[in-house]
Coordinates of C-alpha atoms in Angstrom, one line a residue:
Chain A
M1 CA 108.8 28.1 -44.6
K2 CA 112.4 28.0 -43.2
S3 CA 111.5 30.7 -40.6
A4 CA 108.4 28.7 -39.6
M5 CA 110.6 25.6 -39.1
I6 CA 113.1 27.6 -37.0
F7 CA 110.3 28.9 -34.9
R8 CA 109.0 25.4 -34.2
L9 CA 112.5 24.1 -33.4
L10 CA 113.1 27.0 -31.0
M11 CA 109.7 26.3 -29.5
L12 CA 110.7 22.7 -28.9
A13 CA 114.0 23.7 -27.4
G14 CA 112.4 26.3 -25.2
G15 CA 109.8 23.7 -24.0
L16 CA 112.4 21.1 -23.3
A17 CA 114.6 23.6 -21.5
L18 CA 111.6 24.7 -19.3
A19 CA 110.8 21.1 -18.5
L20 CA 114.3 20.0 -17.7
L21 CA 116.4 22.9 -16.5
P22 CA 114.8 23.3 -13.0
S23 CA 116.2 19.7 -12.3
F24 CA 119.7 21.1 -12.6
A25 CA 119.1 24.2 -10.6
Q26 CA 121.3 24.7 -7.6
A27 CA 119.1 24.0 -4.5
A28 CA 119.3 26.4 -1.6
P29 CA 120.7 24.8 1.6
P30 CA 118.0 23.5 3.9
V31 CA 117.1 25.6 7.0
E32 CA 114.8 25.5 9.9
R33 CA 111.6 27.5 9.3
V34 CA 108.4 28.4 11.3
F35 CA 105.3 29.5 9.6
R36 CA 102.3 30.9 11.4
I37 CA 99.2 30.2 9.4
E38 CA 96.0 32.0 10.4
A39 CA 92.9 30.0 9.4
S40 CA 89.5 31.8 9.1
S41 CA 86.5 31.0 7.0
F42 CA 87.4 30.1 4.3
A43 CA 91.0 31.0 3.7
Y44 CA 94.5 30.5 5.1
K45 CA 96.8 33.5 5.6
P46 CA 99.4 33.2 4.1
G47 CA 97.7 31.1 1.4
Q48 CA 101.0 30.2 -0.2
I49 CA 104.2 29.0 1.4
Q50 CA 107.5 28.6 -0.3
L51 CA 110.1 26.2 1.1
N52 CA 113.5 24.8 0.1
L53 CA 113.9 21.1 -0.3
G54 CA 115.1 19.6 3.0
D55 CA 113.9 22.5 5.1
R56 CA 112.7 21.5 8.6
V57 CA 109.4 23.2 8.9
T58 CA 107.1 23.9 11.7
L59 CA 103.6 25.0 10.8
E60 CA 101.7 26.8 13.5
L61 CA 98.0 26.7 12.7
V62 CA 95.9 29.3 14.5
S63 CA 92.2 29.3 14.1
M64 CA 90.6 32.8 14.1
D65 CA 87.0 31.8 14.2
V66 CA 85.7 28.2 14.2
V67 CA 87.6 24.9 14.3
H68 CA 89.8 24.5 11.3
G69 CA 92.2 21.9 10.1
L70 CA 95.0 21.5 7.7
Y71 CA 95.7 18.4 5.5
L72 CA 98.8 18.5 3.4
D73 CA 98.5 16.7 0.1
G74 CA 101.5 14.6 -0.9
Y75 CA 102.8 14.4 2.6
D76 CA 99.6 13.0 4.1
L77 CA 100.0 15.1 7.2
S78 CA 97.2 16.8 9.1
L79 CA 96.5 19.0 12.2
T80 CA 93.5 20.6 13.8
A81 CA 93.2 23.9 15.6
D82 CA 90.4 24.9 18.0
P83 CA 89.4 28.6 18.0
G84 CA 92.0 30.7 19.6
Q85 CA 94.4 27.8 20.0
T86 CA 97.6 27.1 18.1
A87 CA 98.3 23.6 16.7
R88 CA 101.8 22.7 15.6
L89 CA 103.2 20.3 13.2
T90 CA 106.9 19.8 12.3
F91 CA 108.2 17.9 9.3
V92 CA 111.1 17.8 6.9
A93 CA 110.1 19.0 3.4
D94 CA 111.8 16.1 1.6
R95 CA 109.5 16.0 -1.4
A96 CA 109.9 18.6 -4.1
G97 CA 106.9 20.0 -5.9
S98 CA 103.7 21.9 -5.3
F99 CA 101.2 20.6 -2.8
R100 CA 97.8 21.8 -1.8
F101 CA 96.8 22.0 1.8
R102 CA 93.1 22.0 2.7
C103 CA 90.9 22.3 5.6
N104 CA 90.0 18.8 7.0
V105 CA 87.4 19.9 9.5
T106 CA 84.0 20.9 8.2
C107 CA 84.0 24.6 8.9
G108 CA 81.2 26.1 6.9
A109 CA 79.7 26.4 3.4
M110 CA 82.9 27.0 1.4
H111 CA 84.9 24.4 3.5
P112 CA 85.6 22.1 0.4
F113 CA 87.4 25.1 -1.2
M114 CA 89.4 26.2 1.7
I115 CA 92.7 25.6 0.1
G116 CA 96.3 26.8 0.4
K117 CA 99.5 25.9 -1.5
L118 CA 102.9 24.8 -0.3
T119 CA 105.7 24.7 -2.8
V120 CA 109.0 22.9 -2.0
G121 CA 111.8 24.1 -4.2
P122 CA 110.9 25.7 -7.5
N123 CA 107.4 24.8 -8.7
H124 CA 108.7 21.9 -10.7
S125 CA 105.2 20.5 -11.3
F126 CA 104.3 23.6 -13.2
T127 CA 107.6 24.1 -15.1
L128 CA 107.7 20.5 -16.1
A129 CA 104.0 20.5 -17.2
A130 CA 104.4 23.8 -19.1
G131 CA 107.6 22.6 -20.8
L132 CA 106.0 19.4 -21.8
T133 CA 103.0 21.2 -23.2
I134 CA 105.1 23.6 -25.3
S135 CA 107.3 20.7 -26.5
A136 CA 104.3 18.6 -27.3
I137 CA 102.7 21.4 -29.4
A138 CA 106.1 22.1 -31.1
I139 CA 106.4 18.4 -32.0
F140 CA 102.8 18.4 -33.3
L141 CA 103.6 21.4 -35.5
L142 CA 106.8 19.8 -36.8
I143 CA 104.8 16.7 -37.7
H144 CA 102.0 18.6 -39.4
P145 CA 103.9 21.6 -40.9
R146 CA 101.8 21.8 -44.1
R147 CA 98.4 21.9 -42.3
A148 CA 99.8 24.5 -39.8
S149 CA 100.9 26.8 -42.6
Q150 CA 97.9 26.4 -44.8
Chain B
M1 CA 85.1 8.3 -41.7
T2 CA 84.6 4.9 -40.2
R3 CA 81.3 4.3 -38.4
H4 CA 79.9 1.2 -36.7
E5 CA 76.2 1.0 -36.4
L6 CA 75.3 -0.2 -33.0
T7 CA 71.6 -0.6 -33.8
R8 CA 72.3 -3.4 -36.2
F9 CA 72.7 -5.6 -33.1
P10 CA 69.1 -6.8 -32.4
L11 CA 69.5 -6.7 -28.6
I12 CA 70.8 -3.1 -28.6
K13 CA 68.1 -2.0 -31.0
A14 CA 65.3 -3.7 -29.0
L15 CA 66.6 -2.1 -25.8
L16 CA 66.6 1.3 -27.4
K17 CA 63.2 1.0 -29.0
N18 CA 61.5 -0.4 -26.0
R19 CA 60.1 2.3 -23.7
W20 CA 60.3 0.2 -20.5
P21 CA 64.1 0.3 -19.9
Q22 CA 64.2 4.0 -20.5
L23 CA 61.2 4.5 -18.1
A24 CA 63.0 2.4 -15.4
V25 CA 66.0 4.7 -15.6
Y26 CA 63.8 7.7 -15.7
A27 CA 61.9 6.6 -12.6
A28 CA 65.1 5.9 -10.6
L29 CA 66.7 9.3 -11.6
L30 CA 63.5 11.2 -11.0
A31 CA 63.3 9.7 -7.5
G32 CA 66.9 10.7 -6.9
F33 CA 66.3 14.2 -8.2
I34 CA 63.2 14.7 -6.0
F35 CA 65.1 13.3 -3.0
A36 CA 68.0 15.8 -3.8
I37 CA 65.5 18.6 -3.6
F38 CA 64.0 17.2 -0.4
A39 CA 67.4 16.8 1.2
G40 CA 68.4 20.3 0.3
F41 CA 65.3 21.7 2.0
V42 CA 65.1 19.6 5.1
G43 CA 68.5 18.0 5.5
S44 CA 71.7 19.3 7.2
P45 CA 72.8 22.7 6.1
V46 CA 76.3 21.4 6.0
G47 CA 77.0 20.7 2.3
N48 CA 79.4 17.8 2.6
H49 CA 76.9 15.9 4.9
N50 CA 73.9 16.4 2.6
F51 CA 72.8 14.2 -0.4
S52 CA 71.9 17.3 -2.5
I53 CA 75.4 18.6 -2.5
V54 CA 77.4 15.4 -2.4
F55 CA 75.3 13.5 -5.0
V56 CA 74.6 16.4 -7.3
W57 CA 77.8 18.4 -7.3
I58 CA 80.4 15.6 -6.7
A59 CA 78.9 12.2 -7.9
W60 CA 76.6 13.4 -10.7
W61 CA 79.1 16.1 -11.9
A62 CA 82.0 13.6 -11.9
M63 CA 79.8 11.2 -13.9
L64 CA 78.8 13.9 -16.3
I65 CA 82.1 15.5 -17.1
L66 CA 84.4 12.5 -16.7
A67 CA 82.3 9.9 -18.5
A68 CA 78.9 10.8 -19.8
V69 CA 79.7 13.9 -21.9
P70 CA 83.0 12.8 -23.4
F71 CA 81.8 9.3 -24.3
F72 CA 78.1 9.5 -24.7
G73 CA 77.5 13.1 -25.7
R74 CA 73.9 13.9 -24.8
G75 CA 73.6 10.5 -23.1
W76 CA 72.7 12.3 -19.9
C77 CA 69.9 14.2 -21.7
A78 CA 68.4 10.9 -22.8
V79 CA 67.7 10.0 -19.2
C80 CA 67.6 13.4 -17.5
P81 CA 64.5 13.5 -15.1
I82 CA 64.0 17.3 -15.1
P83 CA 61.7 17.6 -18.2
L84 CA 59.7 14.4 -17.5
P85 CA 56.7 15.6 -15.5
G86 CA 56.2 18.5 -17.9
E87 CA 56.5 16.1 -20.9
W88 CA 54.1 13.7 -19.3
L89 CA 51.6 16.5 -18.7
Q90 CA 52.1 17.8 -22.2
R91 CA 51.5 14.4 -23.7
G92 CA 48.8 13.3 -21.3
A93 CA 50.6 10.0 -20.9
I94 CA 53.6 8.5 -19.2
L95 CA 54.4 5.3 -21.1
E96 CA 51.8 4.6 -23.6
L97 CA 51.0 6.8 -26.6
A98 CA 48.3 9.2 -26.0
P99 CA 45.9 10.5 -28.7
T100 CA 46.7 14.0 -29.9
G101 CA 45.0 16.6 -27.7
K102 CA 44.9 14.6 -24.5
G103 CA 47.8 16.5 -22.9
V104 CA 47.6 19.9 -21.2
S105 CA 49.7 22.4 -23.1
L106 CA 49.1 25.5 -25.1
G107 CA 51.6 24.0 -27.6
R108 CA 52.9 27.4 -28.7
R109 CA 55.9 27.7 -30.9
W110 CA 59.1 28.9 -29.2
P111 CA 59.6 32.5 -30.3
N112 CA 61.8 32.9 -33.4
P113 CA 64.2 35.5 -31.9
L114 CA 65.0 33.0 -29.1
R115 CA 65.6 30.0 -31.3
N116 CA 69.3 29.9 -30.4
I117 CA 71.3 29.1 -27.3
W118 CA 71.8 32.7 -26.0
M119 CA 69.3 31.9 -23.2
Q120 CA 71.3 28.9 -22.3
N121 CA 74.5 30.9 -22.3
I122 CA 72.8 33.4 -20.0
S123 CA 71.3 30.7 -17.7
F124 CA 74.7 29.0 -17.4
T125 CA 76.5 32.2 -16.7
L126 CA 74.0 33.0 -14.0
V127 CA 74.5 29.7 -12.3
A128 CA 78.2 30.2 -12.6
L129 CA 78.1 33.6 -11.0
F130 CA 76.3 32.1 -8.0
S131 CA 78.2 28.9 -8.0
S132 CA 80.1 29.4 -4.7
V133 CA 76.8 29.2 -2.8
I134 CA 75.0 26.8 -5.2
L135 CA 77.8 24.3 -4.9
T136 CA 78.1 24.5 -1.2
M137 CA 74.7 25.3 0.4
P138 CA 72.1 22.5 0.2
L139 CA 69.2 24.9 0.5
I140 CA 70.4 27.0 -2.5
T141 CA 71.0 23.8 -4.5
A142 CA 67.4 22.7 -3.7
V143 CA 66.1 26.1 -4.8
V144 CA 68.0 25.9 -8.1
L145 CA 67.0 22.4 -8.8
S146 CA 63.3 23.2 -8.0
A147 CA 63.5 26.3 -10.3
M148 CA 64.8 24.1 -13.1
F149 CA 62.1 21.5 -12.4
F150 CA 59.2 24.0 -12.4
L151 CA 60.6 26.0 -15.3
A152 CA 60.7 22.8 -17.3
I153 CA 57.1 22.0 -16.4
G154 CA 56.0 25.6 -17.1
S155 CA 57.7 25.7 -20.5
S156 CA 56.0 22.3 -21.4
M157 CA 52.7 23.8 -20.5
V158 CA 53.1 26.8 -22.7
F159 CA 55.4 25.7 -25.5
E160 CA 55.5 22.6 -27.8
R161 CA 57.9 19.8 -27.1
R162 CA 61.0 20.2 -24.9
A163 CA 61.5 23.9 -25.0
F164 CA 63.3 23.9 -21.7
C165 CA 65.9 21.4 -22.8
R166 CA 66.4 22.9 -26.1
Y167 CA 66.6 26.6 -25.2
L168 CA 66.8 27.2 -21.5
C169 CA 68.6 24.4 -19.6
P170 CA 71.9 25.8 -18.3
V171 CA 73.4 22.3 -18.3
G172 CA 72.0 21.3 -21.7
G173 CA 73.8 24.1 -23.5
F174 CA 77.3 22.9 -22.7
I175 CA 76.4 19.2 -23.0
G176 CA 75.3 20.1 -26.5
L177 CA 78.6 21.8 -27.2
Y178 CA 80.7 19.0 -26.0
S179 CA 78.5 16.3 -27.4
Q180 CA 80.1 17.1 -30.7
I181 CA 83.2 15.4 -29.4
A182 CA 81.5 12.1 -28.3
P183 CA 82.2 8.9 -30.3
L184 CA 78.4 8.2 -30.4
E185 CA 75.8 9.7 -32.7
L186 CA 72.3 9.2 -33.9
R187 CA 71.9 9.7 -37.6
V188 CA 69.9 8.6 -40.6
K189 CA 71.3 5.8 -42.6
T190 CA 70.5 7.5 -45.9
T191 CA 69.1 10.9 -46.6
R192 CA 67.3 9.7 -49.7
A193 CA 64.9 7.7 -47.6
C194 CA 64.0 10.8 -45.6
A195 CA 63.6 12.9 -48.7
S196 CA 61.1 10.4 -50.1
C197 CA 59.2 10.1 -46.8
K198 CA 56.1 12.2 -47.0
E199 CA 54.7 11.8 -43.5
K200 CA 57.9 12.5 -41.6
P201 CA 56.7 10.7 -38.5
C202 CA 60.1 11.1 -36.9
Y203 CA 59.2 14.8 -36.6
H204 CA 55.4 14.8 -36.4
G205 CA 54.9 11.5 -34.6
S206 CA 52.8 8.5 -35.4
E207 CA 51.0 5.7 -33.7
A208 CA 54.5 4.2 -33.1
G209 CA 55.9 7.1 -31.1
Y210 CA 56.1 10.8 -30.6
G211 CA 57.5 13.4 -32.9
C212 CA 61.0 14.6 -32.0
P213 CA 60.8 16.3 -28.6
W214 CA 64.0 18.2 -29.4
Q215 CA 62.4 19.8 -32.5
V216 CA 64.9 18.2 -34.8
F217 CA 64.3 16.6 -38.1
P218 CA 66.7 13.6 -38.1
G219 CA 67.1 13.7 -41.8
G220 CA 68.9 17.0 -41.4
L221 CA 71.1 16.0 -38.5
Q222 CA 74.8 16.9 -39.0
K223 CA 75.9 17.2 -35.5
N224 CA 75.0 16.0 -32.0
S225 CA 74.4 19.4 -30.4
Y226 CA 70.6 19.3 -30.5
C227 CA 69.8 15.6 -30.6
G228 CA 68.7 14.5 -27.1
L229 CA 69.2 10.8 -27.9
C230 CA 65.6 10.1 -26.7
M231 CA 65.2 7.4 -29.4
E232 CA 61.7 8.5 -30.4
C233 CA 62.8 8.7 -34.1
L234 CA 64.1 5.1 -33.8
R235 CA 60.6 4.1 -32.8
T236 CA 58.7 6.1 -35.4
C237 CA 60.8 5.7 -38.6
P238 CA 58.7 3.6 -40.9
V239 CA 61.6 2.5 -43.0
D240 CA 64.1 1.7 -40.3
N241 CA 66.4 4.5 -41.4
I242 CA 67.7 5.6 -38.0
A243 CA 71.0 4.4 -36.7
V244 CA 73.0 4.8 -33.6
N245 CA 76.6 4.8 -34.6
L246 CA 80.0 4.5 -33.0
R247 CA 82.4 7.0 -34.7
P248 CA 85.7 8.7 -34.2
F249 CA 86.0 11.3 -31.5
S250 CA 85.1 14.9 -32.4
S251 CA 83.7 14.0 -35.8
D252 CA 81.2 16.9 -35.6
L253 CA 84.0 19.5 -35.4
A254 CA 84.9 18.9 -39.0
T255 CA 81.8 21.0 -39.8
P256 CA 82.3 24.1 -37.6
T257 CA 79.6 26.4 -36.5
K258 CA 78.6 29.6 -38.2
R259 CA 76.7 30.8 -35.2
L260 CA 77.9 33.3 -32.6
D261 CA 75.7 31.9 -29.9
E262 CA 77.5 28.6 -30.2
A263 CA 80.9 30.2 -30.5
F264 CA 80.3 32.2 -27.3
K265 CA 79.2 29.0 -25.5
A266 CA 82.8 27.8 -26.1
F267 CA 84.3 31.0 -24.6
I268 CA 81.9 30.9 -21.7
M269 CA 83.0 27.3 -20.9
V270 CA 86.7 27.9 -21.3
G271 CA 86.6 31.1 -19.3
A272 CA 84.4 29.7 -16.5
A273 CA 86.8 26.7 -16.1
L274 CA 89.8 29.1 -15.8
I275 CA 88.0 31.3 -13.3
Y276 CA 86.8 28.3 -11.2
A277 CA 90.3 26.8 -11.2
G278 CA 91.6 30.1 -9.7
V279 CA 88.7 30.9 -7.4
L280 CA 87.6 27.6 -6.1
L281 CA 90.8 25.5 -6.2
G282 CA 93.4 28.3 -5.9
P283 CA 95.0 29.5 -2.7
W284 CA 93.6 33.0 -2.8
G285 CA 91.2 33.6 0.0
A286 CA 90.2 37.1 -1.2
L287 CA 88.9 35.6 -4.4
K288 CA 86.8 33.0 -2.6
D289 CA 85.5 35.7 -0.3
A290 CA 84.5 37.8 -3.3
A291 CA 82.7 34.9 -5.0
Y292 CA 80.9 33.9 -1.8
R293 CA 79.7 37.3 -0.5
I294 CA 76.7 37.6 -2.9
G295 CA 75.5 41.1 -3.2
S296 CA 78.5 42.8 -1.6
G297 CA 80.8 45.3 -3.3
V298 CA 83.5 42.7 -3.8
W299 CA 81.0 40.3 -5.3
F300 CA 79.9 42.9 -7.9
A301 CA 83.6 43.4 -8.7
Y302 CA 83.9 39.7 -9.1
V303 CA 80.9 39.6 -11.4
G304 CA 82.4 42.4 -13.4
V305 CA 85.7 40.6 -13.8
F306 CA 83.9 37.3 -14.5
L307 CA 81.7 38.7 -17.3
S308 CA 84.6 40.7 -18.8
V309 CA 86.8 37.7 -19.0
L310 CA 84.0 35.5 -20.5
F311 CA 82.4 38.0 -22.9
V312 CA 85.0 40.6 -23.7
L313 CA 88.6 39.6 -22.9
M314 CA 88.7 36.0 -24.2
P315 CA 86.6 36.6 -27.3
S316 CA 88.5 39.8 -28.2
L317 CA 91.9 38.1 -27.9
Y318 CA 90.5 35.2 -29.9
A319 CA 89.2 37.6 -32.6
L320 CA 92.7 39.1 -32.8
A321 CA 94.2 35.7 -33.2
V322 CA 91.8 34.8 -35.9
K323 CA 92.4 38.1 -37.6
A324 CA 96.2 37.5 -37.4
G325 CA 95.5 34.1 -39.0
M326 CA 93.6 35.8 -41.8
L327 CA 96.4 38.2 -42.4
L328 CA 98.9 35.4 -42.6
A329 CA 96.6 33.6 -45.1
K330 CA 96.1 36.9 -47.0
T331 CA 92.3 36.5 -46.7
S332 CA 90.3 39.6 -46.8
S333 CA 86.8 38.2 -45.9
A334 CA 84.9 39.2 -42.8
V335 CA 86.3 38.1 -39.4
R336 CA 83.0 37.1 -37.9
P337 CA 82.4 33.8 -39.8
A338 CA 86.0 32.8 -39.4
F339 CA 85.8 33.7 -35.7
A340 CA 82.7 31.4 -35.3
A341 CA 84.2 28.6 -37.3
M342 CA 87.6 28.7 -35.5
S343 CA 85.8 28.5 -32.1
A344 CA 85.6 24.8 -32.8
A345 CA 89.2 24.6 -31.5
L346 CA 88.0 25.7 -28.1
V347 CA 85.6 22.7 -27.8
P348 CA 88.1 20.0 -27.0
L349 CA 90.2 22.5 -25.1
G350 CA 87.3 23.5 -22.9
L351 CA 86.2 19.9 -22.2
M352 CA 89.7 19.0 -21.1
F353 CA 89.9 22.1 -18.9
W354 CA 86.7 20.9 -17.2
V355 CA 88.0 17.4 -16.9
A356 CA 91.2 18.7 -15.2
F357 CA 89.3 21.0 -13.0
S358 CA 86.8 18.3 -12.0
L359 CA 89.5 15.8 -11.2
G360 CA 90.9 18.4 -8.7
F361 CA 87.8 18.5 -6.5
V362 CA 86.2 15.1 -7.2
F363 CA 89.3 13.2 -6.0
T364 CA 89.6 15.2 -2.9
N365 CA 85.9 15.1 -2.0
A366 CA 84.9 11.6 -3.2
T367 CA 84.9 10.0 0.2
Y368 CA 81.9 12.2 1.2
I369 CA 79.9 10.1 -1.3
L370 CA 80.1 7.0 0.9
A371 CA 79.3 8.9 4.1
A372 CA 76.3 10.7 2.5
L373 CA 75.1 7.3 1.2
S374 CA 74.6 6.2 4.7
D375 CA 73.5 9.5 6.1
P376 CA 71.9 11.4 3.2
L377 CA 70.2 14.1 5.3
G378 CA 73.0 14.6 7.8
W379 CA 70.7 13.4 10.6
G380 CA 73.1 10.9 12.1
W381 CA 71.8 7.8 10.3
N382 CA 74.1 5.0 9.3
L383 CA 72.1 3.0 6.8
F384 CA 75.0 1.1 5.2
G385 CA 77.7 1.4 7.9
T386 CA 79.7 4.0 5.9
A387 CA 78.5 7.2 7.6
N388 CA 81.6 7.6 9.7
I389 CA 84.2 7.0 7.0
P390 CA 86.6 9.9 7.5
W391 CA 87.3 12.4 4.8
Q392 CA 90.4 11.4 2.9
P393 CA 91.6 12.9 -0.4
L394 CA 92.2 10.2 -3.0
F395 CA 95.1 9.9 -5.4
T396 CA 96.6 13.3 -4.5
G397 CA 100.0 12.0 -5.8
L398 CA 98.4 11.2 -9.2
L399 CA 96.4 14.4 -9.5
A400 CA 99.0 16.8 -10.9
P401 CA 100.4 14.3 -13.5
L402 CA 96.8 13.4 -14.5
Q403 CA 95.8 17.0 -14.9
T404 CA 98.9 17.7 -16.9
L405 CA 98.2 14.8 -19.2
V406 CA 94.6 15.8 -19.7
L407 CA 95.5 19.4 -20.4
I408 CA 98.3 18.4 -22.9
A409 CA 95.8 16.1 -24.6
G410 CA 93.3 18.9 -24.8
M411 CA 95.9 21.3 -26.2
L412 CA 96.9 18.9 -28.9
W413 CA 93.3 18.1 -29.7
S414 CA 92.4 21.7 -30.1
A415 CA 95.5 22.3 -32.3
E416 CA 94.4 19.4 -34.5
T417 CA 90.9 20.8 -34.6
A418 CA 92.2 24.3 -35.5
Q419 CA 94.2 22.8 -38.3
K420 CA 91.2 20.9 -39.7
V421 CA 88.8 23.9 -39.8
A422 CA 91.4 26.6 -40.7
S423 CA 91.4 26.1 -44.4
A424 CA 87.6 26.2 -44.7
A425 CA 87.6 29.3 -42.5
G426 CA 90.3 31.0 -44.7
V427 CA 92.8 31.4 -41.9
R428 CA 96.2 30.1 -40.8
P429 CA 95.7 28.2 -37.6
L430 CA 99.0 29.1 -35.8
P431 CA 97.7 32.2 -33.9
V432 CA 94.7 30.3 -32.7
I433 CA 97.0 27.4 -31.6
I434 CA 99.2 29.9 -29.7
Y435 CA 96.0 31.3 -28.0
C436 CA 95.1 27.8 -27.0
L437 CA 98.6 27.1 -25.8
L438 CA 98.6 30.3 -23.6
A439 CA 95.2 29.4 -22.2
T440 CA 96.5 25.9 -21.3
L441 CA 99.6 27.4 -19.6
V442 CA 97.3 29.7 -17.5
M443 CA 95.2 26.7 -16.6
L444 CA 98.3 24.7 -15.6
G445 CA 99.5 27.6 -13.5
L446 CA 96.2 27.7 -11.7
L447 CA 95.9 24.0 -11.0
L448 CA 99.6 23.1 -10.3

């Protein structure tokens, strides 16, 4: 019984640490970055981009087949590239978190699922959510210890 | 448990007993369904400019997963247009009651070996395997909807009652699973009245209405899974013993299943939600490519992984968790019944996985609904002046917090369910709770 209680408390501590610790992590200094993103039906290459908070970023979107676009969730930015052309967009990554970017020009059947991911800083959305989930279940088990150990 | 009978309100009861309101909804939805098929065949091949894709896979799906199933259980089945033409032919009537024998059906009994939901598990899995083209290509959507339509008619011509809904429909299977969660149920008021009723008109029919199309005897109803909420029994019961009740969420899960077909439905749904989140909403182009290139080598590899995850990996790990729970409880009985019973924990988890997944693409694609309303065939019409509304994802800032909250709620709900059924199953719930926690963390990782 005692070991079960220790397990649950450790789970709670671990969950809270996972949720909160990334907030105290030392951020890397912002730099200037350029990413070339090749868009072809129905994927971006690279599909995932990692940035530091404060980075000044230029995205170069190159369409490899038909017209493709890129809309960045959270930042509400978009650009469109004609086939063989390069479209550029420069912004400062001043919002931490994980954001999807998606094609904003109908490009074919799987167009609604042409999606990439841009992460600014550590993926705090995930660590926060995972930490909260673990903490929530630990608290649940602490509140209902008898039923859990039936 | 507290229940509030809705049918004690005369207006509600009258609305449910009267066939006209139901027929009006049926007629509207049947027209919409046939138009979706028409649009799929003749409209634009571009999915997000075609009624069949936008209204079936965005509008209807959002309504189904975010509202109808969680709150009304089989409420959709009560108004679903797919079985109607077959049922009308089978009965030989649309609205009025027809004398027995007027309809055109062989009226065969559904074969005993298939009196389970394995066929529905297979039909859903097939749809899921081809989902990348079904969800995006109007023509394929039209073919699938037509196939369901004619299969429903065909099964009504051969078999008695609604064999398609009960045993074949790929959607009906998971609606039945998740209807156990809904705070709405149809039950008898007292089983004594049913025991003393000799004619059983609720099952066999009478001059007041048809026998249960879902082949259910209401007096034996203990869960929502197979009650289609068609209200025939409310019309036929001679002693007014049928009630539609409001009840606490997930009441049915207190009596967990003993059947493996139902248990596997829960795995199929959780596994499919995880795979969809990775393949359709994830940033991995190679996965999308594999899912989309039907018939290619990579697609067969995708099929292999898909089936392995749904039918081998997830159930095996769950069986290990259940076995660990049995060892902790020092229970020496067979694993299979405990495995089936503990699958109840996956029901709320799976529903919340689907809610979180659906939020991800419904919010981002909802503006297509307004455009398709004005130009449903993609022919350049502008019926309501909304055809040129630009695509704009909605609430993207709220999406991650909302998905997180939904998944945490699902996790806690599944933990509570695991605890409730564990003692009857003879296991300790902790390993199953840890399994659900790990599945939730994977889902969070895929969505965020």
